[in-house]
Structures are given as structure tokens and as C-alpha cells.
Amino acid sequence: MINYAIGREINGKTILYGKHNFIITYQDLKEATIVANQIGWNVYKLEKMETQEEIDKEHTE
């Protein structure tokens, strides 16, 4: 499943759009694009990354 988030770059860092301390994600690229265009931000594709701890845990099991 691909998720998208709305964000923008500020001072070299990507800031993701959210409400009440939660990032809002979208599964539909069209919906995310509409919302992003309304507020003048961009759409970013989110990808799950494994941490080194998760990788180590897989190798020890």
C-alpha cells in the first residue's frame, strides 16, 4: 500500500502537514494533490524504512 503526505521544504527540512500532532496521510494520490494545491504545498510519497534494530532482530530469530 502506498501512502502520500502533504508537506513543504523549509530551511532544508521537509515539514509534513498534520493536525493535532498527527501527520495526515492519503492513499489516493488525486485526493492528496487536490488538498496540497489548495494550501500551496507539495505531495510526498511515504515509504516504510526498517531501522537497524528491526534488521538485527530479524537476523537473530
CSV table of N, CA and C in Angstrom, one decimal:
chain,number,residue,atom,x,y,z
A,1,MET,N,0.8,-1.2,0.0
A,1,MET,CA,0.0,0.0,0.0
A,1,MET,C,0.9,1.2,0.0
A,2,ILE,N,0.6,2.2,-0.9
A,2,ILE,CA,1.4,3.4,-1.0
A,2,ILE,C,0.6,4.5,-0.3
A,3,ASN,N,1.3,5.2,0.6
A,3,ASN,CA,0.7,6.4,1.3
A,3,ASN,C,1.4,7.6,0.8
A,4,TYR,N,0.6,8.7,0.8
A,4,TYR,CA,1.1,10.0,0.4
A,4,TYR,C,0.8,11.0,1.6
A,5,ALA,N,1.7,12.0,1.7
A,5,ALA,CA,1.5,13.0,2.7
A,5,ALA,C,1.7,14.4,2.1
A,6,ILE,N,1.2,15.4,2.7
A,6,ILE,CA,1.4,16.8,2.2
A,6,ILE,C,2.5,17.4,3.0
A,7,GLY,N,3.4,18.1,2.3
A,7,GLY,CA,4.4,18.8,3.0
A,7,GLY,C,5.1,19.9,2.2
A,8,ARG,N,6.1,20.5,2.8
A,8,ARG,CA,6.9,21.5,2.1
A,8,ARG,C,8.3,21.6,2.7
A,9,GLU,N,9.2,22.1,2.0
A,9,GLU,CA,10.5,22.2,2.5
A,9,GLU,C,10.7,23.6,3.1
A,10,ILE,N,11.3,23.7,4.3
A,10,ILE,CA,11.6,24.9,5.0
A,10,ILE,C,13.0,24.8,5.5
A,11,ASN,N,13.9,25.7,5.2
A,11,ASN,CA,15.3,25.6,5.6
A,11,ASN,C,15.9,24.3,5.5
A,12,GLY,N,15.7,23.6,4.3
A,12,GLY,CA,16.3,22.4,4.0
A,12,GLY,C,15.7,21.2,4.7
A,13,LYS,N,14.6,21.3,5.4
A,13,LYS,CA,13.9,20.2,6.1
A,13,LYS,C,12.5,20.1,5.5
A,14,THR,N,12.0,18.9,5.4
A,14,THR,CA,10.7,18.6,5.0
A,14,THR,C,9.7,18.6,6.2
A,15,ILE,N,8.7,19.5,6.1
A,15,ILE,CA,7.7,19.6,7.1
A,15,ILE,C,6.5,18.9,6.6
A,16,LEU,N,5.9,18.0,7.3
A,16,LEU,CA,4.7,17.3,6.8
A,16,LEU,C,3.4,17.9,7.5
A,17,TYR,N,2.4,18.0,6.7
A,17,TYR,CA,1.1,18.7,7.1
A,17,TYR,C,0.3,17.7,8.0
A,18,GLY,N,-0.2,18.2,9.1
A,18,GLY,CA,-1.0,17.4,10.0
A,18,GLY,C,-1.8,18.3,10.9
A,19,LYS,N,-2.6,17.6,11.8
A,19,LYS,CA,-3.5,18.3,12.7
A,19,LYS,C,-3.4,17.6,14.1
A,20,HIS,N,-3.4,18.3,15.1
A,20,HIS,CA,-3.4,17.7,16.5
A,20,HIS,C,-2.2,16.7,16.7
A,21,ASN,N,-1.0,17.1,16.2
A,21,ASN,CA,0.2,16.3,16.4
A,21,ASN,C,0.2,15.0,15.6
A,22,PHE,N,-0.6,14.9,14.6
A,22,PHE,CA,-0.7,13.7,13.7
A,22,PHE,C,-0.5,14.1,12.3
A,23,ILE,N,0.3,13.3,11.6
A,23,ILE,CA,0.5,13.6,10.1
A,23,ILE,C,-0.7,13.0,9.4
A,24,ILE,N,-1.3,13.7,8.5
A,24,ILE,CA,-2.4,13.2,7.7
A,24,ILE,C,-1.8,12.5,6.5
A,25,THR,N,-2.2,11.3,6.2
A,25,THR,CA,-1.8,10.5,5.1
A,25,THR,C,-3.0,10.2,4.2
A,26,TYR,N,-2.7,10.0,2.9
A,26,TYR,CA,-3.7,9.7,1.9
A,26,TYR,C,-3.3,8.5,1.1
A,27,GLN,N,-4.2,7.7,0.8
A,27,GLN,CA,-4.0,6.5,-0.1
A,27,GLN,C,-4.2,6.9,-1.5
A,28,ASP,N,-5.0,7.9,-1.8
A,28,ASP,CA,-5.3,8.3,-3.1
A,28,ASP,C,-4.5,9.5,-3.5
A,29,LEU,N,-3.7,9.4,-4.5
A,29,LEU,CA,-2.8,10.5,-5.0
A,29,LEU,C,-3.6,11.7,-5.4
A,30,LYS,N,-4.7,11.5,-6.1
A,30,LYS,CA,-5.6,12.6,-6.6
A,30,LYS,C,-6.1,13.4,-5.4
A,31,GLU,N,-6.6,12.8,-4.4
A,31,GLU,CA,-7.1,13.5,-3.2
A,31,GLU,C,-6.0,14.3,-2.6
A,32,ALA,N,-4.8,13.7,-2.4
A,32,ALA,CA,-3.7,14.4,-1.8
A,32,ALA,C,-3.3,15.6,-2.6
A,33,THR,N,-3.3,15.4,-3.9
A,33,THR,CA,-2.9,16.5,-4.8
A,33,THR,C,-3.9,17.7,-4.7
A,34,ILE,N,-5.2,17.4,-4.6
A,34,ILE,CA,-6.2,18.4,-4.5
A,34,ILE,C,-6.0,19.2,-3.2
A,35,VAL,N,-5.8,18.5,-2.1
A,35,VAL,CA,-5.6,19.2,-0.8
A,35,VAL,C,-4.3,20.0,-0.9
A,36,ALA,N,-3.2,19.4,-1.4
A,36,ALA,CA,-2.0,20.1,-1.4
A,36,ALA,C,-2.0,21.4,-2.3
A,37,ASN,N,-2.7,21.3,-3.4
A,37,ASN,CA,-2.9,22.5,-4.3
A,37,ASN,C,-3.7,23.6,-3.6
A,38,GLN,N,-4.7,23.2,-2.8
A,38,GLN,CA,-5.5,24.2,-2.1
A,38,GLN,C,-4.7,25.0,-1.1
A,39,ILE,N,-3.7,24.4,-0.4
A,39,ILE,CA,-2.9,25.1,0.6
A,39,ILE,C,-1.5,25.5,0.0
A,40,GLY,N,-1.2,25.2,-1.2
A,40,GLY,CA,0.1,25.6,-1.8
A,40,GLY,C,1.3,24.8,-1.4
A,41,TRP,N,1.1,23.5,-0.9
A,41,TRP,CA,2.1,22.7,-0.5
A,41,TRP,C,2.3,21.6,-1.6
A,42,ASN,N,3.2,20.6,-1.3
A,42,ASN,CA,3.5,19.5,-2.3
A,42,ASN,C,3.1,18.2,-1.7
A,43,VAL,N,3.0,17.2,-2.6
A,43,VAL,CA,2.7,15.8,-2.2
A,43,VAL,C,4.0,15.0,-2.1
A,44,TYR,N,4.1,14.2,-1.1
A,44,TYR,CA,5.3,13.3,-0.9
A,44,TYR,C,4.8,11.9,-0.8
A,45,LYS,N,5.5,11.0,-1.4
A,45,LYS,CA,5.2,9.6,-1.3
A,45,LYS,C,6.0,9.0,-0.1
A,46,LEU,N,5.3,8.4,0.8
A,46,LEU,CA,5.9,7.8,2.0
A,46,LEU,C,6.3,6.4,1.8
A,47,GLU,N,7.4,6.0,2.4
A,47,GLU,CA,8.0,4.7,2.2
A,47,GLU,C,8.4,4.2,3.6
A,48,LYS,N,8.0,3.0,4.0
A,48,LYS,CA,8.4,2.5,5.3
A,48,LYS,C,9.9,2.0,5.2
A,49,MET,N,10.6,2.4,6.2
A,49,MET,CA,12.0,2.1,6.3
A,49,MET,C,12.3,1.3,7.5
A,50,GLU,N,13.1,0.3,7.4
A,50,GLU,CA,13.5,-0.5,8.6
A,50,GLU,C,14.6,0.1,9.3
A,51,THR,N,14.5,0.1,10.7
A,51,THR,CA,15.6,0.6,11.5
A,51,THR,C,16.6,-0.5,11.7
A,52,GLN,N,17.8,-0.2,12.1
A,52,GLN,CA,18.9,-1.2,12.3
A,52,GLN,C,18.4,-2.2,13.4
A,53,GLU,N,17.7,-1.7,14.4
A,53,GLU,CA,17.2,-2.6,15.4
A,53,GLU,C,16.3,-3.7,14.8
A,54,GLU,N,15.4,-3.3,13.9
A,54,GLU,CA,14.5,-4.3,13.3
A,54,GLU,C,15.3,-5.3,12.4
A,55,ILE,N,16.3,-4.8,11.7
A,55,ILE,CA,17.1,-5.7,10.9
A,55,ILE,C,17.9,-6.7,11.8
A,56,ASP,N,18.5,-6.2,12.9
A,56,ASP,CA,19.2,-7.1,13.8
A,56,ASP,C,18.2,-8.1,14.4
A,57,LYS,N,17.0,-7.7,14.8
A,57,LYS,CA,16.0,-8.6,15.3
A,57,LYS,C,15.7,-9.8,14.4
A,58,GLU,N,15.6,-9.4,13.1
A,58,GLU,CA,15.3,-10.4,12.0
A,58,GLU,C,16.4,-11.5,11.9
A,59,HIS,N,17.6,-11.0,12.1
A,59,HIS,CA,18.8,-11.9,11.9
A,59,HIS,C,19.0,-12.8,13.1
A,60,THR,N,18.5,-12.4,14.3
A,60,THR,CA,18.7,-13.2,15.5
A,60,THR,C,17.6,-14.2,15.7
A,61,GLU,N,16.5,-14.1,15.0
A,61,GLU,CA,15.3,-15.0,15.1
A,61,GLU,C,15.5,-16.2,14.2
